Tab-separated table of C-alpha atoms in Angstrom:
chain	number	residue	atom	x	y	z
A	1165	MET	CA	21.893	19.755	2.713
A	1166	PRO	CA	18.655	18.849	4.272
A	1167	ALA	CA	15.210	18.046	3.144
A	1168	VAL	CA	12.655	20.617	2.837
A	1169	ILE	CA	9.006	19.405	3.522
A	1170	GLU	CA	6.425	21.679	2.435
A	1171	THR	CA	2.627	21.176	3.168
A	1172	ASP	CA	0.118	23.612	1.348
A	1173	THR	CA	-2.157	24.644	3.862
A	1174	HIS	CA	-4.400	26.889	2.053
A	1175	HIS	CA	-8.055	25.551	1.425
A	1176	ALA	CA	-7.101	22.081	3.391
A	1177	ARG	CA	-9.905	20.030	4.186
A	1178	THR	CA	-9.840	18.034	7.267
A	1179	MET	CA	-11.183	14.621	7.229
A	1180	PRO	CA	-11.432	11.644	9.860
A	1181	MET	CA	-7.984	9.374	9.750
A	1182	ALA	CA	-10.444	6.756	8.637
A	1183	ILE	CA	-13.540	5.720	7.283
A	1184	GLY	CA	-16.430	4.002	10.014
A	1185	ASN	CA	-18.090	3.501	12.974
A	1186	ARG	CA	-16.285	2.842	16.124
A	1187	ASP	CA	-17.057	-1.405	15.710
A	1188	ARG	CA	-15.153	-1.743	12.030
A	1189	ILE	CA	-12.895	-4.349	12.489
A	1190	ILE	CA	-9.270	-2.862	10.533
A	1191	VAL	CA	-7.157	-5.589	11.546
A	1192	CYS	CA	-7.084	-9.564	12.493
A	1193	ASP	CA	-5.320	-12.750	13.047
A	1194	ALA	CA	-5.545	-16.128	14.328
A	1195	SER	CA	-6.108	-14.190	18.440
A	1196	GLY	CA	-9.159	-12.307	17.126
A	1197	ALA	CA	-10.214	-8.891	15.631
A	1198	VAL	CA	-9.728	-5.364	16.235
A	1199	THR	CA	-11.872	-2.956	16.228
A	1200	LEU	CA	-11.417	0.812	14.867
A	1201	SER	CA	-12.444	1.687	18.768
A	1202	THR	CA	-8.792	-0.661	20.337
A	1203	PHE	CA	-7.083	0.518	17.108
A	1204	PHE	CA	-7.408	4.206	17.531
A	1205	GLY	CA	-6.855	4.196	21.399
A	1206	GLN	CA	-3.944	2.220	21.162
A	1207	VAL	CA	-2.627	5.080	17.919
A	1208	ARG	CA	-3.439	7.477	20.629
A	1209	TRP	CA	-1.241	5.931	23.111
A	1210	ILE	CA	1.826	5.718	21.155
A	1211	ALA	CA	1.404	8.909	19.488
A	1212	ALA	CA	2.231	10.253	22.908
A	1213	GLN	CA	5.648	8.175	23.029
A	1214	LEU	CA	7.106	8.703	19.899
A	1215	PRO	CA	9.944	10.544	20.091
A	1216	ALA	CA	9.866	14.235	18.757
A	1217	GLY	CA	11.150	14.318	14.760
A	1218	ARG	CA	9.390	15.663	11.765
A	1219	CYS	CA	10.244	11.996	9.762
A	1220	VAL	CA	9.930	8.270	11.254
A	1221	ILE	CA	10.798	5.271	8.828
A	1222	ASN	CA	8.784	2.366	9.608
A	1223	LEU	CA	10.168	-0.902	9.776
A	1224	CYS	CA	7.546	-3.172	11.633
A	1225	GLU	CA	6.851	-6.176	9.990
A	1226	ASP	CA	3.942	-7.101	12.143
A	1227	ARG	CA	1.621	-5.199	9.506
A	1228	ALA	CA	-0.931	-4.227	12.415
A	1229	ARG	CA	1.695	-2.667	14.090
A	1230	PHE	CA	2.867	-0.854	10.914
A	1231	LEU	CA	-0.414	0.211	10.716
A	1232	LEU	CA	-0.543	1.541	14.596
A	1233	ALA	CA	2.633	3.659	13.909
A	1234	PHE	CA	1.890	5.022	10.586
A	1235	CYS	CA	-1.016	6.755	12.092
A	1236	ALA	CA	0.310	7.783	15.159
A	1237	ALA	CA	3.115	9.302	13.745
A	1238	ALA	CA	0.045	11.222	11.011
A	1239	VAL	CA	-1.340	12.282	14.569
A	1240	ARG	CA	1.986	13.651	15.639
A	1241	GLY	CA	2.533	15.125	12.302
A	1242	GLN	CA	5.153	13.262	11.442
A	1243	VAL	CA	5.581	12.095	7.763
A	1244	THR	CA	6.454	8.508	7.395
A	1245	LEU	CA	9.514	8.136	5.372
A	1246	LEU	CA	9.525	4.828	2.408
A	1247	PRO	CA	12.963	4.133	1.393
A	1248	SER	CA	13.182	1.781	-1.679
A	1249	SER	CA	15.260	-0.938	-0.097
A	1250	ARG	CA	16.141	-1.969	4.354
A	1251	ALA	CA	19.612	-2.271	3.612
A	1252	PRO	CA	21.429	-0.203	6.300
A	1253	ALA	CA	23.315	2.097	3.229
A	1254	VAL	CA	19.894	3.205	1.983
A	1255	ILE	CA	18.514	3.750	5.652
A	1256	ASP	CA	21.199	5.698	5.899
A	1257	GLU	CA	21.119	8.283	3.038
A	1258	VAL	CA	17.706	8.893	3.778
A	1259	ARG	CA	18.176	9.376	7.363
A	1260	ALA	CA	21.202	11.773	6.047
A	1261	ASN	CA	19.278	13.997	3.704
A	1262	TYR	CA	16.193	14.000	6.307
A	1263	PRO	CA	18.059	14.686	9.346
A	1264	GLU	CA	14.920	15.419	11.979
A	1265	SER	CA	14.032	11.763	11.353
A	1266	TYR	CA	14.176	8.855	13.310
A	1267	CYS	CA	14.018	4.615	12.449
A	1268	LEU	CA	10.725	3.002	14.185
A	1269	SER	CA	10.791	-1.137	14.674
A	1270	ASP	CA	8.473	-3.560	16.487
A	1271	GLY	CA	11.895	-5.491	16.972
A	1272	ALA	CA	11.615	-7.893	13.852
A	1273	PHE	CA	14.390	-5.874	12.245
A	1274	ALA	CA	15.848	-2.949	13.731
A	1275	PRO	CA	18.946	-0.892	12.929
A	1276	PRO	CA	21.061	0.775	15.477
A	1277	HIS	CA	19.327	3.718	17.282
A	1278	CYS	CA	16.339	2.180	16.293
A	1279	TRP	CA	12.978	3.392	18.590
A	1280	ARG	CA	12.042	0.056	19.088
A	1281	LEU	CA	7.709	0.487	19.790
A	1282	PRO	CA	6.861	-1.095	23.239
A	1283	ASP	CA	5.405	-5.058	23.257
A	1284	VAL	CA	3.032	-4.028	25.164
A	1285	LEU	CA	0.301	-1.666	23.715
A	1286	GLN	CA	-2.161	0.456	26.127
A	1287	GLU	CA	-5.413	2.784	25.347
A	1288	LEU	CA	-5.954	6.434	25.532
A	1289	ASP	CA	-9.655	7.654	24.895
A	1290	GLY	CA	-10.339	10.301	22.170
A	1291	ASP	CA	-11.891	11.731	19.214
A	1292	MET	CA	-11.108	9.673	15.857
A	1293	PRO	CA	-8.039	12.402	14.862
A	1294	LEU	CA	-8.659	14.236	12.196
A	1295	LEU	CA	-6.173	15.728	9.503
A	1296	ASP	CA	-5.419	17.910	6.568
A	1297	ASP	CA	-6.116	16.722	3.003
A	1298	ALA	CA	-2.798	19.173	2.058
A	1299	ALA	CA	-0.642	17.359	5.069
A	1300	LEU	CA	1.841	15.044	4.079
A	1301	ALA	CA	1.261	11.731	4.822
A	1302	ALA	CA	4.049	10.106	3.671
A	1303	ILE	CA	7.356	9.914	0.882
A	1304	GLY	CA	8.329	7.065	-1.350
A	1305	PHE	CA	11.188	6.367	-2.638
A	1306	THR	CA	12.957	5.020	-6.008
A	1307	SER	CA	16.361	5.161	-7.606
A	1308	GLY	CA	16.769	7.691	-10.237
A	1309	SER	CA	19.132	7.232	-13.349
A	1310	THR	CA	22.204	8.533	-11.025
A	1311	GLY	CA	20.999	5.991	-8.356
A	1312	ALA	CA	20.580	8.327	-5.627
A	1313	PRO	CA	16.612	8.161	-3.807
A	1314	LYS	CA	14.353	9.922	-5.831
A	1315	PRO	CA	11.340	11.483	-3.293
A	1316	ASN	CA	8.007	10.976	-4.279
A	1317	PRO	CA	5.789	12.861	-1.701
A	1318	LYS	CA	1.727	11.864	-0.700
A	1319	THR	CA	-0.635	13.502	1.055
A	1320	TRP	CA	-3.745	12.399	2.838
A	1321	GLY	CA	-6.180	13.910	0.354
A	1322	SER	CA	-3.982	12.326	-2.713
A	1323	PHE	CA	-3.848	8.946	-0.539
A	1324	ARG	CA	-7.768	9.729	-0.184
A	1325	THR	CA	-8.278	9.787	-3.918
A	1326	SER	CA	-6.257	6.702	-5.359
A	1327	THR	CA	-7.723	4.665	-2.557
A	1328	ALA	CA	-11.604	5.628	-3.926
A	1329	GLN	CA	-9.927	4.845	-7.438
A	1330	ASN	CA	-8.817	1.663	-6.385
A	1331	LEU	CA	-11.915	0.437	-4.341
A	1332	SER	CA	-13.689	1.108	-7.410
A	1333	ALA	CA	-11.266	-1.390	-9.061
A	1334	LEU	CA	-11.541	-4.204	-7.003
A	1335	ARG	CA	-15.387	-3.893	-5.410
A	1336	ASP	CA	-16.950	-6.041	-7.583
A	1337	LEU	CA	-14.720	-8.959	-6.991
A	1338	TRP	CA	-16.666	-9.186	-3.212
A	1339	GLN	CA	-20.058	-7.248	-4.546
A	1340	GLY	CA	-23.053	-8.106	-2.238
A	1341	GLN	CA	-20.877	-9.866	0.565
A	1342	PRO	CA	-19.629	-8.055	3.649
A	1343	THR	CA	-16.245	-7.064	4.695
A	1344	PRO	CA	-13.829	-8.089	2.848
A	1345	HIS	CA	-10.463	-9.364	4.545
A	1346	VAL	CA	-6.917	-8.917	2.945
A	1347	VAL	CA	-4.145	-11.457	3.249
A	1348	ALA	CA	-1.046	-10.034	1.800
A	1349	THR	CA	2.183	-11.061	1.007
A	1350	VAL	CA	4.119	-7.848	0.185
A	1351	PRO	CA	5.696	-5.575	3.005
A	1352	PRO	CA	3.665	-2.762	3.946
A	1353	GLN	CA	6.770	-0.181	3.422
A	1354	HIS	CA	5.718	-1.066	-0.550
A	1355	MET	CA	4.038	1.405	-1.977
A	1356	TYR	CA	1.765	-1.734	-3.314
A	1357	GLY	CA	1.957	-2.876	-0.167
A	1358	MET	CA	0.829	0.641	1.472
A	1359	GLU	CA	-1.947	1.079	-0.705
A	1360	MET	CA	-3.675	-2.014	-0.586
A	1361	SER	CA	-2.268	-3.550	3.159
A	1362	VAL	CA	-2.206	-0.293	5.067
A	1363	LEU	CA	-4.416	2.566	2.861
A	1364	LEU	CA	-7.506	0.300	1.940
A	1365	PRO	CA	-8.003	-0.975	5.816
A	1366	LEU	CA	-8.118	2.495	7.055
A	1367	LEU	CA	-10.360	4.515	4.420
A	1368	ALA	CA	-12.250	1.705	3.170
A	1369	ASP	CA	-14.519	-0.708	4.177
A	1370	VAL	CA	-11.765	-3.685	4.520
A	1371	ALA	CA	-9.817	-5.333	7.234
A	1372	VAL	CA	-6.381	-6.407	6.888
A	1373	HIS	CA	-4.408	-9.943	8.189
A	1374	ALA	CA	-1.542	-8.617	10.531
A	1375	ALA	CA	1.166	-11.169	9.412
A	1376	ARG	CA	3.115	-10.828	6.200
A	1377	PRO	CA	2.854	-14.735	4.734
A	1378	PHE	CA	6.090	-15.945	3.234
A	1379	PHE	CA	5.690	-19.617	2.511
A	1380	PRO	CA	2.242	-21.167	0.879
A	1381	HIS	CA	1.266	-22.905	4.186
A	1382	ASP	CA	1.900	-19.521	5.750
A	1383	VAL	CA	-0.486	-17.852	3.190
A	1384	ALA	CA	-2.838	-20.349	3.508
A	1385	ARG	CA	-2.999	-20.150	7.674
A	1386	ALA	CA	-3.602	-16.342	7.191
A	1387	LEU	CA	-6.159	-16.873	4.876
A	1388	GLN	CA	-7.924	-19.524	6.802
A	1389	ASP	CA	-7.805	-17.012	10.270
A	1390	SER	CA	-9.569	-13.916	7.865
A	1391	PRO	CA	-13.532	-14.380	7.647
A	1392	ALA	CA	-14.847	-14.284	4.173
A	1393	PRO	CA	-15.136	-12.699	1.471
A	1394	ARG	CA	-11.214	-13.172	1.358
A	1395	LEU	CA	-8.380	-10.813	-1.103
A	1396	LEU	CA	-5.222	-12.485	-1.360
A	1397	VAL	CA	-2.854	-9.481	-2.534
A	1398	THR	CA	0.138	-10.888	-3.790
A	1399	THR	CA	2.939	-10.895	-6.437
A	1400	PRO	CA	3.768	-13.189	-9.349
A	1401	VAL	CA	6.797	-15.056	-7.416
A	1402	HIS	CA	4.515	-15.531	-4.186
A	1403	LEU	CA	1.460	-16.687	-6.701
A	1404	ARG	CA	3.767	-19.219	-8.553
A	1405	ALA	CA	4.772	-20.414	-5.302
A	1406	LEU	CA	1.200	-21.428	-4.262
A	1407	VAL	CA	0.182	-23.017	-7.743
A	1408	GLU	CA	3.341	-24.925	-8.006
A	1409	SER	CA	3.226	-26.564	-4.215
A	1410	GLY	CA	-0.624	-27.965	-4.871
A	1411	ILE	CA	-1.804	-26.355	-1.326
A	1412	ALA	CA	-5.084	-25.752	-1.044
A	1413	LEU	CA	-6.762	-22.332	0.123
A	1414	PRO	CA	-10.146	-21.409	1.619
A	1415	PRO	CA	-12.791	-19.689	-0.326
A	1416	LEU	CA	-11.517	-16.448	-2.060
A	1417	ALA	CA	-13.270	-13.814	-3.443
A	1418	GLY	CA	-9.906	-12.663	-5.395
A	1419	ILE	CA	-6.386	-12.436	-6.147
A	1420	VAL	CA	-4.458	-8.965	-6.755
A	1421	SER	CA	-0.990	-8.943	-8.208
A	1422	ALA	CA	1.569	-6.210	-9.090
A	1423	THR	CA	5.493	-5.137	-8.999
A	1424	ALA	CA	6.420	-7.536	-11.752
A	1425	PRO	CA	4.783	-9.186	-15.026
A	1426	LEU	CA	2.126	-11.467	-14.441
A	1427	PRO	CA	2.497	-14.040	-17.059
A	1428	LYS	CA	-1.069	-15.275	-18.723
A	1429	ALA	CA	-0.170	-18.876	-18.544
A	1430	LEU	CA	0.457	-18.187	-14.515
A	1431	ALA	CA	-2.667	-16.156	-14.143
A	1432	ALA	CA	-4.815	-18.857	-16.064
A	1433	ALA	CA	-3.253	-21.614	-13.576
A	1434	ALA	CA	-4.476	-19.816	-10.660
A	1435	GLU	CA	-7.569	-19.244	-11.392
A	1436	MET	CA	-8.369	-22.536	-12.631
A	1437	GLN	CA	-6.464	-24.060	-9.081
A	1438	PHE	CA	-8.595	-21.835	-6.531
A	1439	GLY	CA	-11.523	-20.815	-8.149
A	1440	CYS	CA	-11.974	-16.570	-8.546
A	1441	GLU	CA	-10.268	-14.110	-10.640
A	1442	VAL	CA	-6.430	-13.011	-10.562
A	1443	ARG	CA	-6.351	-9.281	-11.527
A	1444	GLU	CA	-3.395	-7.903	-12.409
A	1445	LEU	CA	-2.539	-4.310	-10.983
A	1446	PHE	CA	-0.453	-1.680	-12.929
A	1447	GLY	CA	1.228	1.074	-10.732
A	1448	SER	CA	4.315	2.580	-9.490
A	1449	THR	CA	5.632	4.449	-6.462
A	1450	GLU	CA	5.591	7.656	-8.661
A	1451	THR	CA	2.029	7.393	-9.854
A	1452	CYS	CA	0.482	4.526	-7.226
A	1453	ILE	CA	-2.157	2.338	-8.851
A	1454	ILE	CA	-2.979	3.683	-12.151
A	1455	ALA	CA	-4.774	0.577	-14.311
A	1456	ARG	CA	-6.202	-3.320	-14.110
A	1457	ARG	CA	-6.735	-6.501	-15.816
A	1458	ARG	CA	-8.149	-9.462	-16.518
A	1459	THR	CA	-4.423	-11.171	-17.581
A	1460	ALA	CA	-5.571	-14.973	-18.110
A	1461	ARG	CA	-8.191	-13.166	-20.432
A	1462	GLU	CA	-6.837	-10.020	-21.714
A	1463	SER	CA	-3.468	-8.574	-22.545
A	1464	GLY	CA	-5.019	-4.659	-22.617
A	1465	TRP	CA	-4.738	-2.140	-19.437
A	1466	THR	CA	-8.397	-0.348	-18.025
A	1467	LEU	CA	-7.179	2.530	-16.534
A	1468	LEU	CA	-8.785	3.535	-13.246
A	1469	PRO	CA	-11.683	6.420	-12.801
A	1470	ASP	CA	-10.122	9.747	-13.663
A	1471	VAL	CA	-6.457	8.826	-14.965
A	1472	ARG	CA	-5.538	9.874	-18.459
A	1473	LEU	CA	-2.475	8.539	-20.700
A	1474	ALA	CA	-0.913	10.912	-22.499
A	1475	PRO	CA	1.991	8.883	-25.196
A	1476	GLN	CA	5.596	10.393	-25.672
A	1477	PRO	CA	8.051	9.451	-28.249
A	1478	ASP	CA	10.469	8.250	-25.025
A	1479	GLY	CA	7.072	7.331	-23.057
A	1480	THR	CA	3.738	7.957	-21.412
A	1481	VAL	CA	3.039	11.116	-19.112
A	1482	VAL	CA	0.067	10.168	-16.784
A	1483	HIS	CA	-2.603	12.567	-15.553
A	1484	ALA	CA	-4.715	11.318	-12.823
A	1485	ALA	CA	-6.938	13.448	-9.776
A	1486	HIS	CA	-4.662	12.065	-7.136
A	1487	LEU	CA	-1.446	13.705	-8.452
A	1488	ASP	CA	-0.651	17.280	-8.398
A	1489	ALA	CA	1.194	17.428	-11.419
A	1490	PRO	CA	1.236	15.162	-14.495
A	1491	ILE	CA	4.290	12.268	-14.088
A	1492	ALA	CA	6.309	10.878	-16.871
A	1493	LEU	CA	6.959	7.422	-17.048
A	1494	ALA	CA	9.571	5.426	-18.921
A	1495	ASP	CA	7.019	2.815	-20.370
A	1496	VAL	CA	6.071	3.008	-24.032
A	1497	VAL	CA	1.619	2.374	-24.786
A	1498	GLU	CA	-0.403	2.094	-27.225
A	1499	LEU	CA	-3.743	3.454	-26.660
A	1500	ASP	CA	-6.760	1.121	-27.554
A	1501	GLY	CA	-9.944	3.065	-29.110
A	1502	ASP	CA	-11.868	1.529	-26.452
A	1503	GLY	CA	-9.917	4.040	-23.780
A	1504	ARG	CA	-7.337	1.204	-22.747
A	1505	PHE	CA	-4.080	0.091	-23.526
A	1506	HIS	CA	-1.191	-1.976	-24.302
A	1507	LEU	CA	2.274	-2.521	-22.676
A	1508	ARG	CA	4.851	-1.787	-25.761
A	1509	GLY	CA	8.472	-1.872	-23.533
A	1510	ARG	CA	10.397	0.926	-21.867
A	1511	ASN	CA	12.274	3.922	-23.669
A	1512	THR	CA	15.345	2.388	-21.969
A	1513	ASP	CA	14.764	-0.515	-24.587
A	1514	LEU	CA	14.654	1.690	-27.870
A	1515	LEU	CA	17.271	2.325	-30.222
């Protein structure tokens, strides 16, 4: 059955798609920096080229081009779909459930019948795009108990609120310094990558490196390309590879990790080797990021502002300002008296 996308336009608040003046840097790489003025000139031009459709599956490998296509789709009123996997069968299933959708690529990864972003981009003059907070921005998918993709719709308003929460959880890493530059080893199609490397550069005074470095020397090169203060957004797998490689990195404001549990010993080793704090984030596609901790020194998690947990016998219900309704997770938690919590397993572990 075709999916139905509903947008609540009642009492919608219209806001600019990005914050800052036209000269603010949003993307950088070895070739230089891109300002908001240039970025949105290209966004308007790409938006005029996009195929018709209600939804788009953005498969761009280059983070700058993902950002451009994501914003261009929004200008056209198209919702970005974020499948849980790039496997052809998963993409085909999402497209079948959203028949008015198409795939978009920068050419590095392009399934059949995929619209390719032009290699050479032009610009169109115009004002900063405005979006209703009630408009759908993206739909992230997780596999439910049946294995079928479960949609998790995100509005621009919810993204705006969750990004402000994320910024409050990270800002002290570069407090008093100029615009931080993010280098991310995670894909922008993953909700963690979306939050840290797409939404932060749009909705906060943050810039992002265009690449998605994989090997330690690639990470080091991308960090060298980025002005200080530098924030590395990564995973335990990539962080372990960096530590074990012994590679030297330029000074970092901090390292952020998510997607899997971060061992305390690895966090401590990374802090010693790279001379900065390693901050672990906790979240999910359903909830976005909801908590943080300094794993090398603490086991408890600190909730982000306006997030509240309600433990249940079979999991935990998350209440948050950026969620339209409470969301139940399988994680079993124990609340501390100081407002923090500890993970005690998942309901699938219980007998």
